Coordinates of C-alpha atoms and ligand atoms in Angstrom, one line a residue:
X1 CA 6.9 13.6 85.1
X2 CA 3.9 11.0 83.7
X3 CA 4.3 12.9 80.3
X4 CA 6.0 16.1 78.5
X5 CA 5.8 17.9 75.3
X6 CA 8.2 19.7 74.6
X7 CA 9.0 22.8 71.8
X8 CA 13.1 23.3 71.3
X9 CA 15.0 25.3 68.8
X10 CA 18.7 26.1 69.4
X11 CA 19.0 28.9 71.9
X12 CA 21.4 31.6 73.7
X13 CA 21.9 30.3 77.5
X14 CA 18.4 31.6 79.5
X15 CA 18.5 34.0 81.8
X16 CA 16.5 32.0 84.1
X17 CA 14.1 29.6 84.8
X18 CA 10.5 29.9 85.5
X19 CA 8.0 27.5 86.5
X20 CA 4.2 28.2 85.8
X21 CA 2.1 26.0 87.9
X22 CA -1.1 25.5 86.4
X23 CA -1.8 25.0 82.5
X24 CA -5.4 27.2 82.4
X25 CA -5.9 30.1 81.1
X26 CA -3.5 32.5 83.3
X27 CA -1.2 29.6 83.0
X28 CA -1.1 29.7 79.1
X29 CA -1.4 32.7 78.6
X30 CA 2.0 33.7 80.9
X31 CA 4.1 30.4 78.7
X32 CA 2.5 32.5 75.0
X33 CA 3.9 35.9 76.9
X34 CA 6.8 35.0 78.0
X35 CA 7.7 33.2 74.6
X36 CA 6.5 36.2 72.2
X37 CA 8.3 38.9 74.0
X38 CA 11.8 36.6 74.4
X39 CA 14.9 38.7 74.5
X40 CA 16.6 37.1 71.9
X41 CA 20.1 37.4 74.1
X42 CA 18.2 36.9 76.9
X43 CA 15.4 34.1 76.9
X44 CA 14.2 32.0 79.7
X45 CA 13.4 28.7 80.2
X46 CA 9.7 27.5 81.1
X47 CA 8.1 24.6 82.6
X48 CA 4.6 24.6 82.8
X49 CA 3.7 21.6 85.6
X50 CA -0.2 20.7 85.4
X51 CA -1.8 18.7 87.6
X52 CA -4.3 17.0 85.2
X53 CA -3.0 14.4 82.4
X54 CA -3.7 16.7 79.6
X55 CA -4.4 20.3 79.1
X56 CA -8.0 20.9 78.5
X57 CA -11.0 22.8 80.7
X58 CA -14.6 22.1 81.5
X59 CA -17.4 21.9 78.5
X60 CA -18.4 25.2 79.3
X61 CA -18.5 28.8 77.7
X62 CA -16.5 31.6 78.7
X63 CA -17.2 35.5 77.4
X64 CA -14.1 37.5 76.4
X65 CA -14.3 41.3 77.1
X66 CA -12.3 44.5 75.0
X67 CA -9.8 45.0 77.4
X68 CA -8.7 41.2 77.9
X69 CA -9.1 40.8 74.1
X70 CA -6.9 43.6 73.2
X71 CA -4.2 41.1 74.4
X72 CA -5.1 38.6 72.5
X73 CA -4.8 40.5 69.9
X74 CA -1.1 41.6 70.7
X75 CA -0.2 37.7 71.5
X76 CA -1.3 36.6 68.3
X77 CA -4.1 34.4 69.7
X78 CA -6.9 36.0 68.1
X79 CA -6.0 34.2 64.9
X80 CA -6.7 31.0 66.3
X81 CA -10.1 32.4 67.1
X82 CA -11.4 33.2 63.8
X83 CA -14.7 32.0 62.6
X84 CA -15.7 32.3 66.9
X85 CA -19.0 34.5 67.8
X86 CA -17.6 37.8 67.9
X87 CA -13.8 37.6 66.7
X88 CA -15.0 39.6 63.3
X89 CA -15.7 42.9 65.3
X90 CA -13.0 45.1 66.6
X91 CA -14.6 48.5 66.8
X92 CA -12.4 51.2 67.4
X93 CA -12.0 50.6 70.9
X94 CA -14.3 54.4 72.4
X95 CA -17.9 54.5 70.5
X96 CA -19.6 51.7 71.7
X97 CA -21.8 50.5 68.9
X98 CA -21.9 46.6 70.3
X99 CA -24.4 44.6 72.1
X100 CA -23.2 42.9 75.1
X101 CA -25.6 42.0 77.3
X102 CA -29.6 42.4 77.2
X103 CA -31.4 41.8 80.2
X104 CA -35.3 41.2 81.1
X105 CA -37.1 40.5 84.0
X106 CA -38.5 36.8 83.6
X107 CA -40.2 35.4 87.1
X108 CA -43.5 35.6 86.0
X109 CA -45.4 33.4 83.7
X110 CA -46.8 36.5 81.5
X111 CA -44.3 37.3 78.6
X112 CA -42.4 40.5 79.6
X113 CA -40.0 42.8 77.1
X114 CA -36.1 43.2 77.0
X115 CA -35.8 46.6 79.6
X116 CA -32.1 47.4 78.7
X117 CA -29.1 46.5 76.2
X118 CA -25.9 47.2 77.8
X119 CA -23.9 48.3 74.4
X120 CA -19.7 48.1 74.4
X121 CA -17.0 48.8 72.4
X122 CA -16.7 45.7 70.6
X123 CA -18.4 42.6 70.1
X124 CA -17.7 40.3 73.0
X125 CA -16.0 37.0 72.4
X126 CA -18.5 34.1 73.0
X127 CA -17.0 31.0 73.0
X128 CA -16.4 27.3 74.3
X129 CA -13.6 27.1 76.6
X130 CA -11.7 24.2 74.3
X131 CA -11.7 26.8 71.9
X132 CA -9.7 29.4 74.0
X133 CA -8.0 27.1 75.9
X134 CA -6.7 25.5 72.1
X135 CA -5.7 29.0 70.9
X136 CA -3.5 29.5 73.3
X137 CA -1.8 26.2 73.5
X138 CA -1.3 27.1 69.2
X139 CA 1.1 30.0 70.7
X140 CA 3.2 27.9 72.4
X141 CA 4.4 26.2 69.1
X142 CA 5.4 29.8 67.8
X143 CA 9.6 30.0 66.9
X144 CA 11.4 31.7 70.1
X145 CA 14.5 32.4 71.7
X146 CA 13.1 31.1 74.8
X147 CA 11.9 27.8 74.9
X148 CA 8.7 25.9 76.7
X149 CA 7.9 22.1 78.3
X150 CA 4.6 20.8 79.1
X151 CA 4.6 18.7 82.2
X152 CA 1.5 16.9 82.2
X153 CA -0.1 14.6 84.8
X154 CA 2.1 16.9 87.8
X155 CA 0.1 18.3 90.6
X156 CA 2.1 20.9 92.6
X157 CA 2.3 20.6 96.7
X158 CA 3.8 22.7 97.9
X159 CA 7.2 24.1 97.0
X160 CA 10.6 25.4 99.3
X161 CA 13.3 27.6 99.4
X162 CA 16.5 25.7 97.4
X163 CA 20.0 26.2 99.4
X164 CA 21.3 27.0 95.7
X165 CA 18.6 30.0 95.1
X166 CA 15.4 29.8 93.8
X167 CA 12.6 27.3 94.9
X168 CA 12.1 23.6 94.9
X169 CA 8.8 22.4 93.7
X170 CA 7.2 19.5 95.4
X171 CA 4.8 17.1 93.3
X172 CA 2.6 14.4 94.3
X173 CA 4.4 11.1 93.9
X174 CA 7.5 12.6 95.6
X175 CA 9.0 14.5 92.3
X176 CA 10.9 17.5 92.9
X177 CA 11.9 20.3 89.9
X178 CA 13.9 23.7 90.3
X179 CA 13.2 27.1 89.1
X180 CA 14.5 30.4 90.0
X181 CA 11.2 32.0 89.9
X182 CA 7.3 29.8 90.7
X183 CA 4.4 31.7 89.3
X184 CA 1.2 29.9 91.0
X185 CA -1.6 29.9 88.1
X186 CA -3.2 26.5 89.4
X187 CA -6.5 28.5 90.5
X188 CA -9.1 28.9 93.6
X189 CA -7.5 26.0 95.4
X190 CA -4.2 27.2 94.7
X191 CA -1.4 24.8 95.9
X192 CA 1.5 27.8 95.5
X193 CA -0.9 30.3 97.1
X194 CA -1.6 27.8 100.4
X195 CA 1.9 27.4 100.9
X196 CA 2.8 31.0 100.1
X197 CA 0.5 32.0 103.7
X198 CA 1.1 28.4 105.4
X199 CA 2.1 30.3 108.4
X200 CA -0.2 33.5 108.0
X201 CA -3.2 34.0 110.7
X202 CA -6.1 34.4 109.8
X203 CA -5.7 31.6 107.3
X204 CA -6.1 32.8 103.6
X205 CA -8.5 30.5 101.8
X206 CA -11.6 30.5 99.3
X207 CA -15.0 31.9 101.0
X208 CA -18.2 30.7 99.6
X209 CA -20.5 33.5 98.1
X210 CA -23.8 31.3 98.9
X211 CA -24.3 31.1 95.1
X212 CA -24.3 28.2 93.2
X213 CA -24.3 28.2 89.7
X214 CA -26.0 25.5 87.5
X215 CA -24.2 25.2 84.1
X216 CA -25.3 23.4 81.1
X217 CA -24.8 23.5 77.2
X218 CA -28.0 23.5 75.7
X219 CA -28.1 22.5 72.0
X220 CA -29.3 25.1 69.2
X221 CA -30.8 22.6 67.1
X222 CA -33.0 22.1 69.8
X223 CA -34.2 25.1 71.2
X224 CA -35.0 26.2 67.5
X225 CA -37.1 23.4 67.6
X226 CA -39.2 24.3 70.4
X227 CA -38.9 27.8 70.1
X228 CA -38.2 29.5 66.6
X229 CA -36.1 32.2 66.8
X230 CA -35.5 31.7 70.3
X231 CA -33.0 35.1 71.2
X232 CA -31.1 32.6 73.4
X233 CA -29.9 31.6 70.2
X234 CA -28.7 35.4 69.0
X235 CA -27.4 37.6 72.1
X236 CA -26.0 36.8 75.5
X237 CA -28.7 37.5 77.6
X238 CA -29.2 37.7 81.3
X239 CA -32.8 37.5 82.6
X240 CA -34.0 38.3 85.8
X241 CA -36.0 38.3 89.0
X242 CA -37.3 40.3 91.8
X243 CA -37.5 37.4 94.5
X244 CA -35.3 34.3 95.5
X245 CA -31.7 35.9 94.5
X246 CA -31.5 34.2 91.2
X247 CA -30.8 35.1 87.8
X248 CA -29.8 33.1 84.5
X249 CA -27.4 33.9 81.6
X250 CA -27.5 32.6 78.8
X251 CA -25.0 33.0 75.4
X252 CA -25.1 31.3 72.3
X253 CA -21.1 29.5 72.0
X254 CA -19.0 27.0 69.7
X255 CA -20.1 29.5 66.5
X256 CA -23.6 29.2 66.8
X257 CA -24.0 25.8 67.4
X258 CA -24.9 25.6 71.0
X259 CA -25.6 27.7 73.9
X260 CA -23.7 28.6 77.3
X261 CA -26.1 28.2 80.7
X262 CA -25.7 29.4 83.8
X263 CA -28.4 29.6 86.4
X264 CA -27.4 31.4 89.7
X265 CA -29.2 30.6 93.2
X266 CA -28.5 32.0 96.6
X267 CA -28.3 30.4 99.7
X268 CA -29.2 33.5 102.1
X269 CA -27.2 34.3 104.7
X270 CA -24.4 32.1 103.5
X271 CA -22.6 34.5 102.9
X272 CA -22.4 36.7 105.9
X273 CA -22.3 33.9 108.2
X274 CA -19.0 32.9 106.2
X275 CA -20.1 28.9 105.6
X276 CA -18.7 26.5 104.1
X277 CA -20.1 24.9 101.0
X278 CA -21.7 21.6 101.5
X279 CA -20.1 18.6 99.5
X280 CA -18.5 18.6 96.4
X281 CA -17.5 22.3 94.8
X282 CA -18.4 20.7 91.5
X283 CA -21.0 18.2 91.1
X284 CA -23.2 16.5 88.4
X285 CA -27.2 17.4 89.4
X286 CA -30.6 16.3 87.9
X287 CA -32.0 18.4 85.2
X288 CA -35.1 18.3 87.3
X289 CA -33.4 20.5 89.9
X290 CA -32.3 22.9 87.3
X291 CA -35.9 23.7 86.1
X292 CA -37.3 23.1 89.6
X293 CA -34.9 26.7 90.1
X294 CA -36.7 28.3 87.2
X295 CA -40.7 27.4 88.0
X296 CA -43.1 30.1 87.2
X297 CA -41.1 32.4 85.0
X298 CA -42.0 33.0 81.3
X299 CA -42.3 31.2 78.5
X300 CA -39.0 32.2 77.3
X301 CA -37.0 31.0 79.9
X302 CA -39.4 27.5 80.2
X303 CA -38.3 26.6 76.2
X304 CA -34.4 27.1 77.5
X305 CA -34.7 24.6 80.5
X306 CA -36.7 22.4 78.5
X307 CA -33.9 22.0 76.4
X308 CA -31.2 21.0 79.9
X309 CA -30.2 17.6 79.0
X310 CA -27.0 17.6 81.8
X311 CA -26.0 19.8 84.4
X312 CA -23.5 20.6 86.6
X313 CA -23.5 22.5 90.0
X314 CA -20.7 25.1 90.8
X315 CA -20.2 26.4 94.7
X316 CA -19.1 29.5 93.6
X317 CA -15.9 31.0 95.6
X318 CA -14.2 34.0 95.9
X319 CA -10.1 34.7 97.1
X320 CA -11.4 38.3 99.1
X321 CA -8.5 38.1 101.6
X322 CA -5.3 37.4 99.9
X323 CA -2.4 40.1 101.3
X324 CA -0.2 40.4 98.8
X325 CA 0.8 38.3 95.5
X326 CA 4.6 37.8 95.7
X327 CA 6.5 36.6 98.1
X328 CA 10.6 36.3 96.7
X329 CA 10.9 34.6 93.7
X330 CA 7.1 33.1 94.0
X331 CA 4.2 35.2 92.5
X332 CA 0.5 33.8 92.1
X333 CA -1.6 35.1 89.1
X334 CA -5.4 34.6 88.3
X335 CA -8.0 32.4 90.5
X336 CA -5.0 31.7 92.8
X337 CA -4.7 35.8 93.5
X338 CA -8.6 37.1 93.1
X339 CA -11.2 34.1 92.2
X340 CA -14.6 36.6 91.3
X341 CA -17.8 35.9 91.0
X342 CA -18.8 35.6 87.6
X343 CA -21.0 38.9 86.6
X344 CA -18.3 40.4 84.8
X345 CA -17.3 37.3 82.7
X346 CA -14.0 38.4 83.4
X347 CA -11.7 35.9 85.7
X348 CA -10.1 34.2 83.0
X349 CA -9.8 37.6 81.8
X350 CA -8.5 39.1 84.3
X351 CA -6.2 35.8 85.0
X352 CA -4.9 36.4 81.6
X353 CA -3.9 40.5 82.4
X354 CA -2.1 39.4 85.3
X355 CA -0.4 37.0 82.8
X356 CA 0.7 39.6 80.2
X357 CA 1.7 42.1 82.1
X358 CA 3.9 39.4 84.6
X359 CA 5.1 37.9 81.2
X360 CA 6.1 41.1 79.7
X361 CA 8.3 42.1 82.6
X362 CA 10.3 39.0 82.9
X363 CA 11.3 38.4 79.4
X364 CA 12.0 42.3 79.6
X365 CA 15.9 42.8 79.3
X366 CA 16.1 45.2 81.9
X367 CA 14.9 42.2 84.1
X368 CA 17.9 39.6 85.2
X369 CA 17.9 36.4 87.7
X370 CA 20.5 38.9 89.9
X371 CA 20.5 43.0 90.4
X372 CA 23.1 44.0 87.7
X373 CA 23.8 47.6 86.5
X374 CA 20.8 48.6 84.9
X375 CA 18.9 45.6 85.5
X376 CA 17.0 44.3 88.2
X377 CA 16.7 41.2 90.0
X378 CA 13.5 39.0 89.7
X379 CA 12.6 39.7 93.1
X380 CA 12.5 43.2 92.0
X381 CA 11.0 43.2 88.6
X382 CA 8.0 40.6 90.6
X383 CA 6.7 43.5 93.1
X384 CA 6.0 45.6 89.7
X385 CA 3.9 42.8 88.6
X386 CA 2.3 43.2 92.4
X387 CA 2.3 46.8 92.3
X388 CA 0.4 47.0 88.8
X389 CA -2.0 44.5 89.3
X390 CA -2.8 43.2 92.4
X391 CA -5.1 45.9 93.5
X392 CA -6.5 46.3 90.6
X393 CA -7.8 42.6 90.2
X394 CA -8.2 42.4 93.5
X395 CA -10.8 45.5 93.7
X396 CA -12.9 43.6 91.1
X397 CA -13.8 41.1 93.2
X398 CA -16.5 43.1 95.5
X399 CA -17.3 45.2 92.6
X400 CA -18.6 41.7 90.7
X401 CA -20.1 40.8 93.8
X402 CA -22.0 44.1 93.2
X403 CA -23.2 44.1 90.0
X404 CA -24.3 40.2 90.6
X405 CA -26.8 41.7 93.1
X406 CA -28.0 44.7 90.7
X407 CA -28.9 41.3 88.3
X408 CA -31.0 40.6 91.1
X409 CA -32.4 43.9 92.1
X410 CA -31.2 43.8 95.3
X411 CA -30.1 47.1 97.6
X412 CA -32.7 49.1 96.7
X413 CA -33.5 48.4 93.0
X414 CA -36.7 47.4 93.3
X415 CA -38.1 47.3 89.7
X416 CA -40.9 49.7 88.8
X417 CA -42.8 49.6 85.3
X418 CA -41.2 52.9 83.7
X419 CA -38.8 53.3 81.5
X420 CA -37.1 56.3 84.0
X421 CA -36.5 53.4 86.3
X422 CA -34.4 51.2 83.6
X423 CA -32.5 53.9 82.4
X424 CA -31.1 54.3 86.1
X425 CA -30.8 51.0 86.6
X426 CA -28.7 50.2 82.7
X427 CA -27.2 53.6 83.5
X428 CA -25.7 52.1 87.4
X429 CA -25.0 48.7 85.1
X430 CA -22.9 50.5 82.5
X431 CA -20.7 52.3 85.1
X432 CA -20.1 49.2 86.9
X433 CA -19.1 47.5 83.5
X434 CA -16.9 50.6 81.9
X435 CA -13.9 49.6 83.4
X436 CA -14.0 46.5 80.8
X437 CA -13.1 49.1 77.9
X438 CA -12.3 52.8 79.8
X439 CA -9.1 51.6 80.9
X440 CA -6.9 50.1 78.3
X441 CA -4.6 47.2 79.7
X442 CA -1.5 48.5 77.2
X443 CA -1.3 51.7 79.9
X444 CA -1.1 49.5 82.2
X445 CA 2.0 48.2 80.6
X446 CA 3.4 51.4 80.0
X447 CA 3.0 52.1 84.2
X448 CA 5.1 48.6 84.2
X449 CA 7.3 49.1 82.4
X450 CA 8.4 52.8 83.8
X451 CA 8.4 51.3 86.9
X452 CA 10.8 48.6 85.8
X453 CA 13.3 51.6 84.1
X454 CA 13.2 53.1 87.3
X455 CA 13.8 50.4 89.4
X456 CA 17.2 49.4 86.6
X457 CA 18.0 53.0 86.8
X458 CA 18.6 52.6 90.7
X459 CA 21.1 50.0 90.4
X460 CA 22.8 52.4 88.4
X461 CA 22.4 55.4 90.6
X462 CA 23.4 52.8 93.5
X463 CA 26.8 51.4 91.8
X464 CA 27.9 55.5 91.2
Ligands
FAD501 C1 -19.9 29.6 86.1 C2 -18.7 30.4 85.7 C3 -18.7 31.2 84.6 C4 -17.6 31.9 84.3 N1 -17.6 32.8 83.2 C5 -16.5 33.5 82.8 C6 -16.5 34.3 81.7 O1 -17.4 34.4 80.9 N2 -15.3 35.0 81.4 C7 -14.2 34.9 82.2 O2 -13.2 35.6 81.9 N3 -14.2 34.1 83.3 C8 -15.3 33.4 83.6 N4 -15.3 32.6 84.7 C9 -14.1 32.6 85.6 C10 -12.9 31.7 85.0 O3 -13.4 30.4 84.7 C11 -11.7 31.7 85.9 O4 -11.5 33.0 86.4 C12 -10.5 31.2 85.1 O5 -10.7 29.9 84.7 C13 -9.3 31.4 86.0 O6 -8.1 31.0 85.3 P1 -6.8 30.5 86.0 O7 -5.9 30.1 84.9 O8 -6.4 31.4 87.0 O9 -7.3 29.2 86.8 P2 -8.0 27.8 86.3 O10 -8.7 28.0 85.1 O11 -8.7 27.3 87.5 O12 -6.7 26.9 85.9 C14 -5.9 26.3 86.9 C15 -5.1 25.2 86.3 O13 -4.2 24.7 87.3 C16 -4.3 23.3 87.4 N5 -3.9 23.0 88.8 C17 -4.7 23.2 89.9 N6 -4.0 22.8 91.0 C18 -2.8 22.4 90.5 C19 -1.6 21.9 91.2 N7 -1.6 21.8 92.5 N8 -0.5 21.6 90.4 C20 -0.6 21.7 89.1 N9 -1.7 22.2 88.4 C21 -2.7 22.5 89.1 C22 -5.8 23.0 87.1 O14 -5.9 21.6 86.6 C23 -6.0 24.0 85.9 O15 -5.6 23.5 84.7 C24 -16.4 31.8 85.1 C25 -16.4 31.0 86.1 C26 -17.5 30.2 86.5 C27 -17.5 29.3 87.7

């Protein structure tokens, strides 16, 4: 391996070893997981193997929801995020007295009004990725029985069954590493999930949504300058349009200082037709073609793209088909297991659920590398992950696709100028969102974790 970090304190032998491919956010946040809820007589060993030479993300924001930052919470991470938009609020987790989104229709040149404020439990977290992405690598440094190595620079191929148990991983450069079990969190292109269905017909691989996404950080400073006040600058907003498929969204990031963009277009028909995305997934773009996208609408939206001084373009893609997540000792997590469009905020949420609760049940000391009495093999204790999350993440992936297209006013929304007609529509917006707070992810646990009991309670029943 090209480089390693590495955290060690003297330990009990682990139970086993797992190998998280992919340092992101599901990636991290398994390694924090896995390291706060060590068995002390009991830990395991982890590798994390990431492809790029350090671990860092994309100058880009990323919006943190109650449910995903509930976990945070219980992982320690929030503290790392203090001082961030949002991390001051908690609410009390049922009256929702916080402003998430507000929306308002914008293709037009005539200045129109906010039409709805979708309010939440507690204050979404708005922040730059670094600034996530650095939280969590801070819990990896916390004391543990189990211990943690950072393999830098080590891009996954694909990985085989070893004669001794377990799997062999396969690295470019001709590397190989064991582990007894290979959790795949190396996202939409996933290397673990393409050899997981090598042999499966029809093939299971990213479709293209026909959006693309521009994304930019504008700076404060200078949309203050141009437009005092700007509310850009204040709230996460998404504004809107009645032709084209397009929206924008726009949050204000890196505590104030700048602020997130991302500018949706649709390719019609794309889609449906199932093609494939021309060129590069992510490219750099001309700022012209970013305000070429927004000519026409309002004032408000014309001071924002004045202030586009780079941009990138994002073929947005979706994992709709995937059959299961775990096959043996090999389970995929996050991106790899349900890539969603992005109308939620919630992939790196979500990638970061499937992390916890997979985390949780390993280090759990009912869990063992082989079926004991009262404890249960990995094999075992990895179809709980599956059967606690995969349809659950999974189901979110059409409902995004959903709410992206009420954004756009599409099947049957057409906007009319009373306030009945926003009411319905915030009213169709808010069901489609509740599932961020109604369902609390530590019940999820709880299922988990009964499931696990019954499954150790079996090999007890079974050695009678
Ligand atoms: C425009 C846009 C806006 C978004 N906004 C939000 C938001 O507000 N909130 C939210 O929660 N989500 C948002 N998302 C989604 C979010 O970015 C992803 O869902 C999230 O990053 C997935 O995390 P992951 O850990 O599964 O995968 P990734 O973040 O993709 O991480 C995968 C990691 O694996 C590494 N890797 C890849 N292949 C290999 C290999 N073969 N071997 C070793 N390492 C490998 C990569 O280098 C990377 O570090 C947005 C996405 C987009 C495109």
């Amino acid at each position: 391996m090209a480089s390693q970090e590495s955290t060690h304190i003297r330990v009990p032998t682990p139970k086993f070893r797992v190998a998280i491919c992919g340092g992101g956010p599901g990636g991290l946040a398994l390694a924090v997981t896995l390291l706060r809820a060590a068995d002390r007589a009991a830990p395991v060993a982890i590798d994390i193997y990431e492809a790029a030479p350090e671990l860092a993300t994309v100058g880009a924001g990323i919006s943190v929801w109650p449910r995903t930052r509930a976990l945070l919470e219980e992982l320690g991470v929030m503290e790392g995020l203090r001082g961030e938009i949002g991390a001051g609020h908690e609410g009390d987790g049922r009256e929702r007295r916080s402003l998430g989104f507000t929306f308002r229709k914008s293709d037009q040149p005539q200045a129109s009004k906010n039409f709805f404020e979708l309010q939440v439990p507690t204050d979404p977290l708005l922040l730059h990725r670094s600034a996530l992405l650095e939280a969590l690598k801070r819990g990896l440094n916390v004391p543990s029985a189990s211990t943690c190595t950072v393999h830098t620079s080590s891009r996954l191929v694909s990985y085989t069954s070893a004669e001794s148990g377990g799997v062999t991983l396969h690295f470019t450069g001709g590397a190989t590493a064991h582990a007894d079990v290979l959790v795949g969190a190396d996202g939409v292109r996933s290397a673990v999930r393409q050899t997981m269905f090598s042999s499966h017909s029809p093939p299971v691989q990213p479709r293209w949504t026909g959006v693309v996404a521009y994304r930019s950080l504008v700076r404060k400073e200078d949309l203050e300058r141009l437009a005092k006040g700007h509310q850009a600058g204040k709230r996460a907003m998404v504004v809107n349009n009645n032709h084209n498929a397009q929206h924008l969204v726009t949050y204000p990031i890196s505590r104030g200082e700048d602020i997130n963009f991302v500018g949706f277009y649709t390719v019609p028909g794309a889609y449906e037709s199932k093609a494939s995305y021309p060129g590069k997934w992510v490219r750099d773009v001309p700022v012209e073609d970013v305000k070429a996208c927004y000519e026409g609408w309002e004032d408000e939206v014309q001071a924002v793209t004045k202030c586009v001084k780079k941009a990138t373009a994002w073929g947005i893609h979706v994992m709709d088909d995937v059959p299961r997540c775990v096959d043996g000792p090999v389970a995929i997590l996050g991106d790899a297991m349900h890539a969603m469009e992005t109308h939620f905020g919630a992939g790196g949420g979500q990638a970061m659920e499937d992390a916890y609760i997979l985390g949780r049940i390993l280090a759990h000391p009912r869990t063992a590398l082989y079926s004991q009495s009262g404890k249960v093999d990995v094999g075992t204790a990895l179809k709980v992950y599956e059967r606690v999350r995969f349809r659950f993440a999974s189901s979110l992936v059409e409902k995004t696709r959903v709410v992206g297209k009420l954004y756009e006013f599409a099947n049957g929304w057409e906007p009319e100028p009373d306030l009945a007609w926003a009411k319905r529509w915030g009213e169709e917006v808010t069901n489609l969102w509740k599932w961020q707070w109604d369902i609390a992810l530590g019940k999820d646990w709880l299922a988990a974790e009964k499931m696990l009991l019954d499954e150790a309670g079996r090999t007890l029943e079974a050695r009678l």
